[in-house]
């Protein structure tokens, strides 16, 4: 993430990491104004180390950095929105470049937003300042975009505001969406598969939940219907990832499917390289023996 000001210059924050039992697992968080300071996540020793000579901090389960926490919240909302009613809270250990803090986010209401990219409904989630000089954090997640953040507003103690707004979504060049003809009994109601990605190294197939043949088959809106007897069905959608080199196969459903769907939506926004896509697919494939289902 980069924020620029014509007088103060640019501030760049970066987050890198992997996938684990609790979802996103950051491994490094960097914050650069003039020179960069960083926090490193050591999962073997359960500690966080800082390049700015700050004392080490204990690494707690589910810890996030100040960037990854946004996507982690989005993936949790997408996995089961009904779990997060208005007024409920989400707590994280949030790691910055010099400290690890306890961040508590409150679930608000759905609001209509007029953004540069268009008008849409988004769920507002916020975090109050932790101290006198801390910032207030507000994030709006759009259900129709699988709970990707479409607005992030930071309000500093002195009243200065940084307001990031969704402008557009571009299709990822490396993801070729193609519908595969279903192999089942002919019916007006049929299950559908989509090949999302296919290279010499990996293939990704989206197994859609029970859907009407003339309904939407793209990611996002899935219609659940009653099948005629004798027609095979899937209770919920999921993703099959195959590593063609090792023969490993992993099938993601439930919360893992929602987390992977967040990656797909992020790729549509950021247009990654093939190497970046396959680095992520490799992390998922490493979850697997041959074959395995991950819920």
Short mmCIF file of C-alpha atoms in Angstrom, two decimals:
data_model
loop_
_atom_site.label_atom_id
_atom_site.label_comp_id
_atom_site.label_asym_id
_atom_site.label_seq_id
_atom_site.Cartn_x
_atom_site.Cartn_y
_atom_site.Cartn_z
CA UNK A 1 0.00 0.00 0.00
CA UNK A 2 1.34 3.44 -0.90
CA UNK A 3 0.06 6.80 0.32
CA UNK A 4 1.49 9.98 -1.22
CA UNK A 5 1.35 13.66 -0.25
CA UNK A 6 2.78 16.42 -2.42
CA UNK A 7 4.60 17.98 0.56
CA UNK A 8 5.40 14.99 2.76
CA UNK A 9 6.29 12.48 0.05
CA UNK A 10 5.30 8.81 -0.07
CA UNK A 11 4.81 6.17 2.60
CA UNK A 12 4.95 2.55 1.44
CA UNK A 13 3.83 -0.44 3.50
CA UNK A 14 4.30 -4.05 2.39
CA UNK A 15 3.05 -7.37 3.71
CA UNK A 16 4.32 -10.82 2.74
CA UNK A 17 3.28 -14.15 4.14
CA UNK A 18 1.71 -17.56 3.68
CA UNK A 19 -1.42 -19.57 4.49
CA UNK A 20 -1.87 -21.51 7.72
CA UNK A 21 -4.41 -23.05 10.06
CA UNK A 22 -5.75 -19.62 11.08
CA UNK A 23 -5.91 -18.21 7.53
CA UNK A 24 -3.36 -15.59 6.48
CA UNK A 25 0.02 -15.87 8.23
CA UNK A 26 2.20 -12.81 7.58
CA UNK A 27 5.94 -13.39 7.70
CA UNK A 28 7.18 -9.82 7.19
CA UNK A 29 5.68 -6.34 7.46
CA UNK A 30 7.61 -3.35 6.13
CA UNK A 31 6.99 0.39 6.58
CA UNK A 32 9.04 2.87 4.55
CA UNK A 33 9.01 6.65 4.63
CA UNK A 34 12.66 7.54 4.10
CA UNK A 35 14.22 4.27 5.22
CA UNK A 36 12.36 1.05 5.89
CA UNK A 37 11.68 -0.54 9.27
CA UNK A 38 10.19 -4.01 9.46
CA UNK A 39 8.67 -6.66 11.70
CA UNK A 40 9.44 -10.36 11.22
CA UNK A 41 7.14 -13.21 12.29
CA UNK A 42 8.97 -16.26 13.67
CA UNK A 43 6.42 -19.07 13.88
CA UNK A 44 8.94 -21.67 15.02
CA UNK A 45 9.88 -19.65 18.12
CA UNK A 46 6.47 -17.92 18.49
CA UNK A 47 7.94 -14.44 18.55
CA UNK A 48 8.00 -11.21 16.58
CA UNK A 49 11.27 -9.39 15.99
CA UNK A 50 11.69 -5.77 14.91
CA UNK A 51 14.45 -4.13 12.89
CA UNK A 52 14.02 -0.87 14.81
CA UNK A 53 15.65 -2.29 17.99
CA UNK A 54 12.25 -2.73 19.63
CA UNK A 55 12.19 -5.66 22.10
CA UNK A 56 10.76 -8.92 20.75
CA UNK A 57 7.05 -9.56 21.26
CA UNK A 58 5.22 -12.89 21.69
CA UNK A 59 3.52 -14.13 18.52
CA UNK A 60 -0.10 -15.08 19.25
CA UNK A 61 -2.30 -17.46 17.19
CA UNK A 62 -4.10 -15.63 14.40
CA UNK A 63 -1.74 -12.64 14.50
CA UNK A 64 -1.88 -10.26 11.54
CA UNK A 65 0.07 -7.24 10.42
CA UNK A 66 -1.52 -3.86 9.85
CA UNK A 67 -2.20 -4.66 6.18
CA UNK A 68 -3.06 -8.36 6.21
CA UNK A 69 -5.66 -7.79 8.92
CA UNK A 70 -7.88 -6.10 6.32
CA UNK A 71 -7.97 -9.13 3.98
CA UNK A 72 -8.27 -11.50 6.94
CA UNK A 73 -11.42 -9.70 8.08
CA UNK A 74 -12.77 -9.81 4.53
CA UNK A 75 -12.17 -13.57 4.25
CA UNK A 76 -13.88 -14.18 7.60
CA UNK A 77 -16.90 -12.13 6.55
CA UNK A 78 -17.10 -13.94 3.21
CA UNK A 79 -16.87 -17.37 4.84
CA UNK A 80 -20.05 -16.87 6.90
CA UNK A 81 -21.55 -13.35 7.05
CA UNK A 82 -24.29 -14.51 9.43
CA UNK A 83 -21.72 -14.96 12.20
CA UNK A 84 -21.02 -11.23 12.32
CA UNK A 85 -24.07 -9.27 13.41
CA UNK A 86 -24.15 -5.52 13.98
CA UNK A 87 -22.24 -4.63 17.13
CA UNK A 88 -20.19 -7.83 17.28
CA UNK A 89 -16.41 -7.52 17.45
CA UNK A 90 -13.29 -9.12 15.96
CA UNK A 91 -10.03 -9.09 17.91
CA UNK A 92 -6.53 -9.50 16.47
CA UNK A 93 -2.93 -9.13 17.48
CA UNK A 94 -1.96 -6.49 14.91
CA UNK A 95 1.74 -6.04 14.25
CA UNK A 96 3.25 -2.78 13.07
CA UNK A 97 6.87 -1.89 12.31
CA UNK A 98 7.70 -1.21 15.96
CA UNK A 99 5.04 -2.87 18.11
CA UNK A 100 2.37 -5.55 18.43
CA UNK A 101 -1.02 -4.26 19.59
CA UNK A 102 -4.47 -5.63 20.37
CA UNK A 103 -6.88 -4.33 17.74
CA UNK A 104 -10.63 -4.73 18.20
CA UNK A 105 -12.91 -4.09 15.22
CA UNK A 106 -16.64 -3.47 15.54
CA UNK A 107 -19.13 -4.63 12.91
CA UNK A 108 -21.38 -1.80 11.77
CA UNK A 109 -24.19 -1.51 9.25
CA UNK A 110 -24.37 -1.79 5.48
CA UNK A 111 -24.16 1.58 3.74
CA UNK A 112 -24.61 2.80 0.18
CA UNK A 113 -21.35 4.26 -1.14
CA UNK A 114 -20.84 6.45 -4.17
CA UNK A 115 -17.27 5.62 -5.20
CA UNK A 116 -15.18 6.45 -8.29
CA UNK A 117 -15.73 2.84 -9.41
CA UNK A 118 -19.51 3.07 -9.03
CA UNK A 119 -22.24 2.85 -6.43
CA UNK A 120 -22.46 -0.23 -4.23
CA UNK A 121 -23.44 -1.41 -0.77
CA UNK A 122 -20.67 -2.06 1.75
CA UNK A 123 -20.44 -3.20 5.35
CA UNK A 124 -18.68 -0.70 7.60
CA UNK A 125 -16.18 -2.07 10.14
CA UNK A 126 -14.15 0.20 12.40
CA UNK A 127 -11.49 0.36 15.09
CA UNK A 128 -11.30 3.16 17.64
CA UNK A 129 -7.96 4.87 18.44
CA UNK A 130 -5.90 3.04 21.06
CA UNK A 131 -4.37 6.19 22.49
CA UNK A 132 -4.22 9.96 22.31
CA UNK A 133 -2.11 10.02 19.14
CA UNK A 134 -3.51 6.93 17.43
CA UNK A 135 -5.69 6.90 14.30
CA UNK A 136 -9.27 5.80 13.85
CA UNK A 137 -9.59 3.06 11.22
CA UNK A 138 -12.74 2.55 9.13
CA UNK A 139 -13.07 -0.12 6.43
CA UNK A 140 -15.99 -0.82 4.10
CA UNK A 141 -16.32 -4.37 2.69
CA UNK A 142 -18.53 -4.98 -0.36
CA UNK A 143 -20.59 -8.22 -0.25
CA UNK A 144 -21.10 -8.15 -4.03
CA UNK A 145 -17.29 -8.18 -4.45
CA UNK A 146 -16.85 -11.09 -2.02
CA UNK A 147 -16.11 -8.70 0.84
CA UNK A 148 -13.08 -7.05 -0.69
CA UNK A 149 -12.38 -3.66 0.92
CA UNK A 150 -13.68 -0.83 -1.26
CA UNK A 151 -12.95 2.05 1.10
CA UNK A 152 -10.36 2.54 3.86
CA UNK A 153 -10.38 5.75 5.87
CA UNK A 154 -7.73 6.63 8.46
CA UNK A 155 -8.45 9.64 10.67
CA UNK A 156 -5.47 10.93 12.64
CA UNK A 157 -5.66 12.60 16.05
CA UNK A 158 -5.00 16.03 14.49
CA UNK A 159 -7.94 15.62 12.11
CA UNK A 160 -5.95 14.72 8.98
CA UNK A 161 -7.67 12.05 6.89
CA UNK A 162 -6.34 9.50 4.40
CA UNK A 163 -9.30 8.15 2.41
CA UNK A 164 -8.69 5.34 -0.10
CA UNK A 165 -11.56 4.62 -2.51
CA UNK A 166 -12.20 1.79 -4.97
CA UNK A 167 -11.86 3.05 -8.55
CA UNK A 168 -11.98 -0.02 -10.78
CA UNK A 169 -11.50 -3.77 -10.99
CA UNK A 170 -9.50 -5.26 -13.82
CA UNK A 171 -9.49 -8.91 -14.81
CA UNK A 172 -6.24 -10.70 -14.01
CA UNK A 173 -4.29 -11.47 -17.16
CA UNK A 174 -3.11 -14.84 -15.87
CA UNK A 175 -6.56 -16.20 -14.91
CA UNK A 176 -8.48 -17.53 -17.87
CA UNK A 177 -12.10 -18.15 -16.84
CA UNK A 178 -13.73 -20.87 -18.94
CA UNK A 179 -16.91 -22.85 -18.30
CA UNK A 180 -16.64 -26.63 -18.71
CA UNK A 181 -19.66 -28.62 -19.93
CA UNK A 182 -21.02 -30.60 -16.97
CA UNK A 183 -20.87 -34.40 -17.10
CA UNK A 184 -24.23 -35.36 -15.59
CA UNK A 185 -27.77 -36.23 -16.57
CA UNK A 186 -29.39 -33.64 -18.79
CA UNK A 187 -31.68 -31.33 -16.86
CA UNK A 188 -32.71 -27.70 -16.70
CA UNK A 189 -30.82 -27.68 -13.38
CA UNK A 190 -27.21 -28.86 -13.61
CA UNK A 191 -23.97 -28.70 -11.61
CA UNK A 192 -21.20 -26.65 -13.19
CA UNK A 193 -17.41 -26.61 -13.15
CA UNK A 194 -15.09 -23.84 -14.26
CA UNK A 195 -11.45 -24.15 -15.16
CA UNK A 196 -9.98 -20.98 -13.67
CA UNK A 197 -6.32 -21.58 -14.37
CA UNK A 198 -4.32 -24.11 -16.37
CA UNK A 199 -0.56 -24.06 -16.97
CA UNK A 200 2.22 -26.61 -17.34
CA UNK A 201 2.55 -26.58 -13.55
CA UNK A 202 -0.89 -26.08 -11.97
CA UNK A 203 -4.57 -26.34 -12.72
CA UNK A 204 -7.41 -24.81 -10.71
CA UNK A 205 -11.03 -25.90 -11.10
CA UNK A 206 -13.98 -24.18 -9.43
CA UNK A 207 -16.68 -26.65 -8.42
CA UNK A 208 -19.87 -24.63 -8.19
CA UNK A 209 -22.63 -25.51 -5.78
CA UNK A 210 -26.00 -26.57 -7.14
CA UNK A 211 -26.81 -23.85 -9.67
CA UNK A 212 -29.43 -23.18 -12.30
CA UNK A 213 -28.13 -23.77 -15.80
CA UNK A 214 -29.08 -20.27 -16.90
CA UNK A 215 -27.97 -18.66 -13.64
CA UNK A 216 -24.66 -16.99 -12.89
CA UNK A 217 -21.64 -19.28 -12.93
CA UNK A 218 -19.03 -16.65 -12.14
CA UNK A 219 -17.51 -16.41 -8.69
CA UNK A 220 -19.72 -14.81 -6.12
CA UNK A 221 -23.45 -15.41 -6.53
CA UNK A 222 -24.32 -19.10 -6.19
CA UNK A 223 -27.97 -20.18 -6.32
CA UNK A 224 -28.86 -23.24 -4.24
CA UNK A 225 -31.68 -25.31 -5.75
CA UNK A 226 -33.29 -28.74 -5.42
CA UNK A 227 -31.96 -31.37 -7.83
CA UNK A 228 -34.08 -34.11 -9.41
CA UNK A 229 -33.44 -37.53 -7.88
CA UNK A 230 -30.47 -39.36 -9.35
CA UNK A 231 -28.54 -36.25 -10.34
CA UNK A 232 -25.24 -35.81 -8.44
CA UNK A 233 -25.06 -32.64 -6.37
CA UNK A 234 -22.56 -30.55 -4.41
CA UNK A 235 -23.64 -28.99 -1.14
CA UNK A 236 -21.35 -25.96 -1.49
CA UNK A 237 -18.77 -24.63 -3.87
CA UNK A 238 -15.07 -25.40 -3.65
CA UNK A 239 -11.78 -25.34 -5.55
CA UNK A 240 -9.61 -28.22 -6.75
CA UNK A 241 -5.92 -27.36 -7.09
CA UNK A 242 -3.61 -29.85 -8.82
CA UNK A 243 0.19 -29.64 -8.78
CA UNK A 244 1.07 -31.38 -12.05
CA UNK A 245 4.71 -31.83 -11.06
CA UNK A 246 4.17 -33.74 -7.82
CA UNK A 247 0.69 -35.08 -8.48
CA UNK A 248 -0.62 -33.46 -5.29
CA UNK A 249 -4.30 -32.56 -5.27
CA UNK A 250 -6.14 -30.45 -2.72
CA UNK A 251 -9.83 -29.65 -2.60
CA UNK A 252 -10.74 -26.49 -0.70
CA UNK A 253 -14.22 -25.94 0.64
CA UNK A 254 -15.83 -24.09 3.52
CA UNK A 255 -13.69 -21.33 5.02
CA UNK A 256 -10.67 -22.36 2.93
CA UNK A 257 -12.69 -21.93 -0.26
CA UNK A 258 -13.71 -18.44 0.84
CA UNK A 259 -10.09 -17.57 1.64
CA UNK A 260 -8.96 -18.77 -1.79
CA UNK A 261 -11.79 -16.82 -3.40
CA UNK A 262 -10.41 -13.71 -1.69
CA UNK A 263 -7.09 -14.39 -3.43
CA UNK A 264 -8.84 -14.65 -6.79
CA UNK A 265 -10.66 -11.36 -6.26
CA UNK A 266 -7.41 -9.69 -5.17
CA UNK A 267 -5.73 -10.99 -8.34
CA UNK A 268 -8.50 -9.42 -10.40
CA UNK A 269 -7.69 -6.07 -8.81
CA UNK A 270 -3.89 -6.25 -8.78
CA UNK A 271 -3.21 -8.19 -12.02
CA UNK A 272 -0.39 -10.46 -10.77
CA UNK A 273 2.30 -12.16 -12.80
CA UNK A 274 2.13 -15.89 -13.48
CA UNK A 275 4.98 -16.39 -11.00
CA UNK A 276 3.02 -14.62 -8.26
CA UNK A 277 -0.09 -16.70 -8.95
CA UNK A 278 1.84 -19.96 -8.87
CA UNK A 279 3.70 -19.01 -5.69
CA UNK A 280 0.30 -18.77 -4.00
CA UNK A 281 -0.94 -22.02 -5.57
CA UNK A 282 2.20 -23.74 -4.31
CA UNK A 283 1.33 -22.73 -0.74
CA UNK A 284 -2.11 -24.28 -1.06
CA UNK A 285 -0.72 -27.42 -2.70
CA UNK A 286 1.67 -27.86 0.22
CA UNK A 287 -1.37 -28.37 2.46
CA UNK A 288 -2.13 -31.57 0.60
CA UNK A 289 -1.27 -35.18 0.66
CA UNK A 290 -2.66 -36.92 -2.41
CA UNK A 291 -5.63 -36.34 -2.36
CA UNK A 292 -6.98 -34.27 0.54
CA UNK A 293 -10.00 -32.11 1.35
CA UNK A 294 -9.39 -29.00 3.44
CA UNK A 295 -12.40 -27.40 5.19
#
